[in-house]
mmCIF file of C-alpha atoms in Angstrom:
data_model
loop_
_atom_site.group_PDB
_atom_site.id
_atom_site.type_symbol
_atom_site.label_atom_id
_atom_site.label_comp_id
_atom_site.label_asym_id
_atom_site.label_seq_id
_atom_site.Cartn_x
_atom_site.Cartn_y
_atom_site.Cartn_z
ATOM 1 C CA MET A 23 27.296 47.935 -112.594
ATOM 2 C CA LYS A 24 30.421 48.297 -110.450
ATOM 3 C CA ARG A 25 29.843 52.045 -110.132
ATOM 4 C CA VAL A 26 26.232 51.437 -109.110
ATOM 5 C CA LEU A 27 27.308 48.974 -106.424
ATOM 6 C CA ILE A 28 29.928 51.372 -105.080
ATOM 7 C CA THR A 29 27.388 54.186 -104.985
ATOM 8 C CA ALA A 30 24.830 51.992 -103.230
ATOM 9 C CA ALA A 31 27.414 50.902 -100.661
ATOM 10 C CA ALA A 32 28.387 54.516 -100.025
ATOM 11 C CA VAL A 33 24.753 55.516 -99.556
ATOM 12 C CA LEU A 34 24.171 52.651 -97.147
ATOM 13 C CA ALA A 35 27.308 53.512 -95.189
ATOM 14 C CA LEU A 36 26.292 57.151 -94.973
ATOM 15 C CA GLY A 37 22.774 56.195 -93.929
ATOM 16 C CA GLY A 38 24.115 53.867 -91.265
ATOM 17 C CA ALA A 39 26.442 56.566 -89.953
ATOM 18 C CA LEU A 40 23.582 59.056 -89.762
ATOM 19 C CA VAL A 41 21.371 56.568 -87.908
ATOM 20 C CA PHE A 42 24.176 55.793 -85.465
ATOM 21 C CA ALA A 43 24.854 59.494 -84.887
ATOM 22 C CA ALA A 44 21.165 60.165 -84.270
ATOM 23 C CA GLY A 45 20.939 57.220 -81.883
ATOM 24 C CA ALA A 46 24.050 58.354 -80.014
ATOM 25 C CA ARG A 47 22.678 61.857 -79.654
ATOM 26 C CA ALA A 48 19.343 60.548 -78.376
ATOM 27 C CA ALA A 49 21.141 58.329 -75.857
ATOM 28 C CA GLY A 50 23.185 61.281 -74.605
ATOM 29 C CA ALA A 51 20.001 63.293 -74.064
ATOM 30 C CA ALA A 52 18.333 60.374 -72.278
ATOM 31 C CA LEU A 53 21.278 59.958 -69.906
ATOM 32 C CA HIS A 54 21.404 63.697 -69.167
ATOM 33 C CA PRO A 55 17.819 64.935 -68.698
ATOM 34 C CA ALA A 56 17.477 68.595 -67.781
ATOM 35 C CA ARG A 57 17.697 68.910 -64.010
ATOM 36 C CA LYS A 58 14.908 70.586 -62.091
ATOM 37 C CA HIS A 59 15.816 73.089 -59.403
ATOM 38 C CA VAL A 60 15.202 71.749 -55.901
ATOM 39 C CA ALA A 61 14.156 74.080 -53.091
ATOM 40 C CA ALA A 62 16.829 74.755 -50.483
ATOM 41 C CA ILE A 63 14.512 73.816 -47.610
ATOM 42 C CA CYS A 64 11.905 71.105 -47.052
ATOM 43 C CA PRO A 65 8.252 71.928 -47.696
ATOM 44 C CA CYS A 66 6.206 72.831 -44.639
ATOM 45 C CA ILE A 67 3.476 70.234 -43.979
ATOM 46 C CA ALA A 68 1.200 70.341 -40.944
ATOM 47 C CA HIS A 69 1.976 67.720 -38.267
ATOM 48 C CA VAL A 70 4.978 66.468 -40.257
ATOM 49 C CA GLN A 71 8.692 67.096 -39.646
ATOM 50 C CA CYS A 72 11.044 67.172 -42.634
ATOM 51 C CA ARG A 73 14.817 66.877 -42.912
ATOM 52 C CA ASP A 74 17.468 66.285 -45.568
ATOM 53 C CA ALA A 75 18.722 62.776 -46.287
ATOM 54 C CA SER A 76 21.529 61.310 -48.371
ATOM 55 C CA VAL A 77 23.097 57.956 -49.235
ATOM 56 C CA THR A 78 26.070 56.782 -51.276
ATOM 57 C CA ALA A 79 25.528 53.765 -53.522
ATOM 58 C CA ALA A 80 27.992 50.927 -54.027
ATOM 59 C CA ASP A 81 29.393 52.628 -57.153
ATOM 60 C CA GLY A 82 30.068 55.873 -55.263
ATOM 61 C CA VAL A 83 27.124 57.893 -56.606
ATOM 62 C CA LYS A 84 25.578 60.109 -53.945
ATOM 63 C CA SER A 85 21.817 60.638 -53.845
ATOM 64 C CA ARG A 86 19.908 63.265 -51.884
ATOM 65 C CA GLY A 87 16.343 63.504 -50.714
ATOM 66 C CA TRP A 88 13.843 64.638 -48.093
ATOM 67 C CA TYR A 89 12.581 62.550 -45.202
ATOM 68 C CA PHE A 90 9.159 63.304 -43.716
ATOM 69 C CA GLU A 91 8.185 62.063 -40.235
ATOM 70 C CA PRO A 92 4.560 62.403 -39.066
ATOM 71 C CA ASP A 93 3.843 63.392 -35.476
ATOM 72 C CA SER A 94 2.040 60.077 -34.932
ATOM 73 C CA PRO A 95 4.120 57.405 -36.754
ATOM 74 C CA ASN A 96 2.677 53.954 -37.421
ATOM 75 C CA GLY A 97 6.032 52.137 -37.541
ATOM 76 C CA ALA A 98 6.295 52.035 -41.330
ATOM 77 C CA ALA A 99 7.931 54.119 -44.061
ATOM 78 C CA VAL A 100 7.408 54.538 -47.810
ATOM 79 C CA LEU A 101 10.095 55.193 -50.419
ATOM 80 C CA VAL A 102 8.484 57.433 -53.074
ATOM 81 C CA LEU A 103 10.172 57.865 -56.478
ATOM 82 C CA HIS A 104 9.413 60.500 -59.133
ATOM 83 C CA GLY A 105 9.342 60.368 -62.939
ATOM 84 C CA ILE A 106 11.779 61.233 -65.736
ATOM 85 C CA GLY A 107 13.051 64.799 -65.750
ATOM 86 C CA GLY A 108 11.500 65.412 -62.331
ATOM 87 C CA SER A 109 12.700 65.716 -58.770
ATOM 88 C CA ARG A 110 11.615 64.966 -55.218
ATOM 89 C CA GLN A 111 9.414 68.070 -55.317
ATOM 90 C CA ASP A 112 7.105 66.344 -57.823
ATOM 91 C CA VAL A 113 6.044 63.703 -55.293
ATOM 92 C CA VAL A 114 5.603 65.869 -52.194
ATOM 93 C CA ALA A 115 1.831 65.991 -52.751
ATOM 94 C CA VAL A 116 1.300 62.247 -53.155
ATOM 95 C CA GLY A 117 3.558 61.699 -50.149
ATOM 96 C CA THR A 118 0.960 63.400 -47.964
ATOM 97 C CA VAL A 119 -1.447 60.531 -48.691
ATOM 98 C CA PHE A 120 0.908 58.258 -46.744
ATOM 99 C CA GLU A 121 1.943 60.807 -44.108
ATOM 100 C CA ARG A 122 -1.677 61.430 -43.091
ATOM 101 C CA ALA A 123 -1.967 57.684 -42.461
ATOM 102 C CA GLY A 124 1.074 57.688 -40.173
ATOM 103 C CA TYR A 125 3.768 56.563 -42.630
ATOM 104 C CA ALA A 126 7.166 58.212 -42.708
ATOM 105 C CA VAL A 127 7.999 59.134 -46.308
ATOM 106 C CA LEU A 128 11.378 59.282 -48.033
ATOM 107 C CA GLU A 129 11.458 61.233 -51.315
ATOM 108 C CA PRO A 130 14.870 61.138 -53.029
ATOM 109 C CA ASP A 131 16.015 62.561 -56.328
ATOM 110 C CA ILE A 132 16.642 59.613 -58.655
ATOM 111 C CA ARG A 133 20.254 59.503 -59.872
ATOM 112 C CA GLY A 134 20.830 61.947 -62.711
ATOM 113 C CA HIS A 135 18.000 64.157 -61.387
ATOM 114 C CA GLY A 136 17.667 67.049 -58.967
ATOM 115 C CA GLU A 137 20.597 67.113 -56.548
ATOM 116 C CA SER A 138 21.575 63.454 -56.932
ATOM 117 C CA GLY A 139 24.744 62.540 -58.768
ATOM 118 C CA GLY A 140 25.352 60.201 -61.674
ATOM 119 C CA LEU A 141 23.537 59.663 -64.945
ATOM 120 C CA ALA A 142 19.926 58.703 -65.519
ATOM 121 C CA THR A 143 20.220 54.958 -66.155
ATOM 122 C CA TYR A 144 16.533 53.945 -66.184
ATOM 123 C CA GLY A 145 17.116 51.233 -63.617
ATOM 124 C CA ALA A 146 20.366 49.799 -64.958
ATOM 125 C CA SER A 147 22.301 51.256 -62.002
ATOM 126 C CA ASP A 148 19.461 52.628 -59.861
ATOM 127 C CA GLU A 149 18.717 49.330 -58.160
ATOM 128 C CA GLN A 150 21.746 49.864 -55.917
ATOM 129 C CA ASP A 151 20.285 53.246 -54.910
ATOM 130 C CA VAL A 152 16.982 51.577 -53.996
ATOM 131 C CA HIS A 153 18.930 49.130 -51.857
ATOM 132 C CA ALA A 154 20.896 51.919 -50.160
ATOM 133 C CA TRP A 155 17.747 53.948 -49.416
ATOM 134 C CA ALA A 156 15.964 50.886 -48.033
ATOM 135 C CA SER A 157 18.864 50.277 -45.643
ATOM 136 C CA TRP A 158 18.809 53.955 -44.630
ATOM 137 C CA LEU A 159 15.094 53.776 -43.891
ATOM 138 C CA LEU A 160 15.415 50.699 -41.725
ATOM 139 C CA HIS A 161 17.943 52.530 -39.553
ATOM 140 C CA GLN A 162 15.548 55.378 -38.771
ATOM 141 C CA PRO A 163 13.765 55.587 -35.409
ATOM 142 C CA HIS A 164 10.255 54.119 -35.315
ATOM 143 C CA VAL A 165 10.642 52.382 -38.729
ATOM 144 C CA GLU A 166 10.053 48.640 -38.605
ATOM 145 C CA ARG A 167 8.454 48.054 -42.033
ATOM 146 C CA ILE A 168 9.195 49.587 -45.433
ATOM 147 C CA TYR A 169 7.117 49.955 -48.588
ATOM 148 C CA GLY A 170 7.637 51.545 -52.000
ATOM 149 C CA PHE A 171 5.717 53.767 -54.420
ATOM 150 C CA GLY A 172 6.961 54.925 -57.820
ATOM 151 C CA ALA A 173 5.477 56.763 -60.789
ATOM 152 C CA SER A 174 6.626 56.407 -64.414
ATOM 153 C CA LEU A 175 10.449 56.188 -64.349
ATOM 154 C CA GLY A 176 10.265 55.890 -60.566
ATOM 155 C CA ALA A 177 7.879 52.958 -60.920
ATOM 156 C CA SER A 178 10.253 50.964 -63.112
ATOM 157 C CA VAL A 179 13.307 51.936 -61.038
ATOM 158 C CA LEU A 180 11.482 50.693 -57.933
ATOM 159 C CA LEU A 181 10.581 47.405 -59.633
ATOM 160 C CA GLU A 182 14.129 46.900 -60.880
ATOM 161 C CA GLY A 183 15.345 47.580 -57.359
ATOM 162 C CA LEU A 184 13.656 44.335 -56.324
ATOM 163 C CA ASN A 185 16.606 42.548 -57.933
ATOM 164 C CA GLN A 186 18.731 43.570 -54.945
ATOM 165 C CA GLU A 187 16.238 44.685 -52.321
ATOM 166 C CA HIS A 188 13.992 42.068 -50.698
ATOM 167 C CA ARG A 189 12.945 43.894 -47.524
ATOM 168 C CA PHE A 190 9.937 45.779 -48.901
ATOM 169 C CA ARG A 191 6.694 44.422 -47.480
ATOM 170 C CA ALA A 192 4.915 45.551 -50.680
ATOM 171 C CA VAL A 193 5.354 48.083 -53.484
ATOM 172 C CA ILE A 194 3.128 50.078 -55.845
ATOM 173 C CA ALA A 195 4.184 51.026 -59.378
ATOM 174 C CA GLU A 196 2.131 53.456 -61.471
ATOM 175 C CA SER A 197 2.631 53.766 -65.255
ATOM 176 C CA ALA A 198 5.681 51.492 -65.244
ATOM 177 C CA TYR A 199 7.450 50.361 -68.424
ATOM 178 C CA THR A 200 8.776 46.834 -68.948
ATOM 179 C CA SER A 201 12.321 47.744 -70.015
ATOM 180 C CA PHE A 202 14.320 50.650 -71.396
ATOM 181 C CA PRO A 203 14.618 49.145 -74.914
ATOM 182 C CA ALA A 204 10.863 48.501 -74.990
ATOM 183 C CA ILE A 205 9.793 51.982 -73.877
ATOM 184 C CA ALA A 206 12.407 53.683 -76.070
ATOM 185 C CA ASN A 207 11.030 51.804 -79.081
ATOM 186 C CA GLU A 208 7.438 52.530 -78.093
ATOM 187 C CA ARG A 209 7.983 56.262 -77.754
ATOM 188 C CA MET A 210 10.163 56.573 -80.848
ATOM 189 C CA VAL A 211 7.565 54.777 -82.965
ATOM 190 C CA ARG A 212 4.997 57.391 -81.938
ATOM 191 C CA LEU A 213 7.291 60.177 -83.121
ATOM 192 C CA MET A 214 8.199 58.684 -86.494
ATOM 193 C CA PRO A 215 6.140 59.265 -89.651
ATOM 194 C CA THR A 216 4.475 56.128 -90.989
ATOM 195 C CA GLY A 217 7.087 55.518 -93.652
ATOM 196 C CA LEU A 218 10.005 55.815 -91.261
ATOM 197 C CA LYS A 219 8.866 53.682 -88.335
ATOM 198 C CA TRP A 220 11.207 50.919 -89.487
ATOM 199 C CA ILE A 221 14.172 53.056 -88.466
ATOM 200 C CA THR A 222 13.198 53.056 -84.792
ATOM 201 C CA ALA A 223 14.877 49.774 -83.850
ATOM 202 C CA PRO A 224 18.265 50.696 -85.404
ATOM 203 C CA LEU A 225 18.115 54.100 -83.679
ATOM 204 C CA VAL A 226 17.423 52.589 -80.261
ATOM 205 C CA ASP A 227 20.058 49.864 -80.707
ATOM 206 C CA SER A 228 22.622 52.491 -81.740
ATOM 207 C CA GLY A 229 21.816 54.583 -78.686
ATOM 208 C CA ILE A 230 22.140 51.626 -76.325
ATOM 209 C CA PHE A 231 25.465 50.686 -77.908
ATOM 210 C CA TRP A 232 26.769 54.256 -77.631
ATOM 211 C CA ALA A 233 25.712 54.542 -73.976
ATOM 212 C CA HIS A 234 27.585 51.327 -73.223
ATOM 213 C CA VAL A 235 30.764 52.412 -75.036
ATOM 214 C CA ARG A 236 30.823 56.100 -74.069
ATOM 215 C CA TYR A 237 29.374 55.984 -70.560
ATOM 216 C CA SER A 238 29.824 52.322 -69.515
ATOM 217 C CA THR A 239 26.059 52.184 -68.932
ATOM 218 C CA ASP A 240 24.191 49.138 -70.195
ATOM 219 C CA LEU A 241 20.683 50.465 -70.848
ATOM 220 C CA GLY A 242 19.875 47.150 -72.480
ATOM 221 C CA LYS A 243 19.806 45.451 -69.083
ATOM 222 C CA ALA A 244 17.361 47.956 -67.576
ATOM 223 C CA SER A 245 14.416 45.587 -67.253
ATOM 224 C CA ALA A 246 11.627 45.854 -64.717
ATOM 225 C CA LEU A 247 10.081 42.806 -66.400
ATOM 226 C CA GLU A 248 12.926 40.500 -65.387
ATOM 227 C CA ALA A 249 12.909 41.821 -61.826
ATOM 228 C CA VAL A 250 9.152 41.284 -61.521
ATOM 229 C CA ARG A 251 9.429 37.809 -62.989
ATOM 230 C CA HIS A 252 11.728 36.679 -60.182
ATOM 231 C CA THR A 253 10.490 38.595 -57.143
ATOM 232 C CA HIS A 254 8.199 37.454 -54.353
ATOM 233 C CA THR A 255 7.496 40.990 -53.138
ATOM 234 C CA PRO A 256 3.773 41.816 -53.475
ATOM 235 C CA ILE A 257 3.294 44.389 -56.249
ATOM 236 C CA LEU A 258 0.297 46.540 -57.120
ATOM 237 C CA LEU A 259 0.509 47.920 -60.656
ATOM 238 C CA ILE A 260 -1.611 50.969 -61.513
ATOM 239 C CA HIS A 261 -2.041 52.091 -65.100
ATOM 240 C CA GLY A 262 -4.352 54.557 -66.811
ATOM 241 C CA LEU A 263 -6.172 53.152 -69.815
ATOM 242 C CA ALA A 264 -5.767 56.552 -71.506
ATOM 243 C CA ASP A 265 -1.988 56.652 -70.945
ATOM 244 C CA ASP A 266 -0.474 57.810 -74.249
ATOM 245 C CA LYS A 267 3.125 57.980 -72.992
ATOM 246 C CA THR A 268 3.576 54.470 -71.591
ATOM 247 C CA SER A 269 0.922 52.137 -72.915
ATOM 248 C CA PRO A 270 -1.139 50.002 -70.482
ATOM 249 C CA GLU A 271 0.253 46.983 -72.295
ATOM 250 C CA ASN A 272 3.456 47.494 -70.279
ATOM 251 C CA SER A 273 1.658 46.823 -66.998
ATOM 252 C CA ARG A 274 -0.337 43.976 -68.519
ATOM 253 C CA GLU A 275 2.938 42.326 -69.518
ATOM 254 C CA LEU A 276 4.460 42.927 -66.086
ATOM 255 C CA GLN A 277 1.456 41.375 -64.353
ATOM 256 C CA ALA A 278 1.484 38.369 -66.688
ATOM 257 C CA ALA A 279 5.128 37.721 -65.804
ATOM 258 C CA ASN A 280 4.239 36.996 -62.156
ATOM 259 C CA PRO A 281 0.481 36.696 -61.641
ATOM 260 C CA SER A 282 0.798 35.142 -58.183
ATOM 261 C CA ASP A 283 2.587 38.167 -56.674
ATOM 262 C CA VAL A 284 1.314 41.014 -58.875
ATOM 263 C CA GLN A 285 -2.091 42.690 -59.020
ATOM 264 C CA LEU A 286 -3.104 45.135 -61.747
ATOM 265 C CA TRP A 287 -5.513 48.066 -61.461
ATOM 266 C CA LEU A 288 -6.364 49.541 -64.863
ATOM 267 C CA VAL A 289 -7.951 52.981 -64.430
ATOM 268 C CA PRO A 290 -10.473 54.150 -67.065
ATOM 269 C CA GLY A 291 -9.964 57.757 -68.133
ATOM 270 C CA SER A 292 -6.598 58.072 -66.409
ATOM 271 C CA HIS A 293 -3.601 59.276 -68.393
ATOM 272 C CA HIS A 294 0.089 59.020 -67.498
ATOM 273 C CA ALA A 295 0.689 58.659 -63.740
ATOM 274 C CA ASP A 296 -2.449 60.575 -62.782
ATOM 275 C CA ALA A 297 -4.655 57.922 -61.178
ATOM 276 C CA TRP A 298 -4.854 60.002 -57.990
ATOM 277 C CA ALA A 299 -6.078 63.049 -59.913
ATOM 278 C CA THR A 300 -8.563 60.855 -61.804
ATOM 279 C CA THR A 301 -10.034 58.799 -58.962
ATOM 280 C CA GLY A 302 -9.285 60.779 -55.785
ATOM 281 C CA LYS A 303 -10.364 58.867 -52.687
ATOM 282 C CA GLN A 304 -10.496 55.580 -54.566
ATOM 283 C CA PHE A 305 -6.759 55.863 -55.230
ATOM 284 C CA GLU A 306 -6.025 56.718 -51.604
ATOM 285 C CA THR A 307 -8.090 53.802 -50.324
ATOM 286 C CA ARG A 308 -6.529 51.293 -52.713
ATOM 287 C CA VAL A 309 -2.902 52.197 -52.085
ATOM 288 C CA LEU A 310 -3.267 52.397 -48.306
ATOM 289 C CA ASN A 311 -5.148 49.105 -48.168
ATOM 290 C CA TRP A 312 -2.425 47.461 -50.239
ATOM 291 C CA TYR A 313 0.155 48.376 -47.628
ATOM 292 C CA ARG A 314 -2.086 47.464 -44.701
ATOM 293 C CA GLU A 315 -2.686 44.010 -46.183
ATOM 294 C CA HIS A 316 1.061 43.355 -46.157
#
């Protein structure tokens, strides 16, 4: 019996070590997504001027981006944030929706992406970047009002930024997740075979612990849900009902946390962060009207 107990303990210890190692490796990959190359010069857009922009956050991390100014500005600017593993180049197209309406558009690389420094922290540290970019925008000529738009990771980073930044007139978040632990669990569960889904929670917890110890990054506090719960900034959530990367339940939960300040548009047939591609003019009308109303 003693030998059996010792063997069982050894197996459990080995299993725990393997789970921790796997979680640590996954956390390392999450904090260091492959960086996309960013073009050396701004894209050429008719009737829009573009220039480089940069800010340094309170923790010393420097972020870079592009700033687009339309020939006929309307006095407002939009901060547009891309998704995981992307860069500012991914949101140039959607930025034209706002530029054509007279909005200046700022498109930075989220920290840990493109040419911005730091690690990808899924909102845990990014809220100070949102605050720094908002201050930068409000110091630009012709900018009196600021708004925000984010997709996927950018959506949740923008929402978490509302913890520090209260000067947005309104924001729009497409395919947002509620928190890093929640979305990590959701995506890991999809990957695991039926008989191994139970291991997801220990894997995610191990990764969060490792990120905190190794990189001093608390992914456990990356929570758009808590930011939304306490903000008074008007928020429009957009989520495709066919989204198989970040389930629509994330946006339903976000809206339920603050129904007085948050509206939800669920888009039939839309997948992950592609409401514009799915609905075309309807998307453009909705997002522009949301800003005009505020």
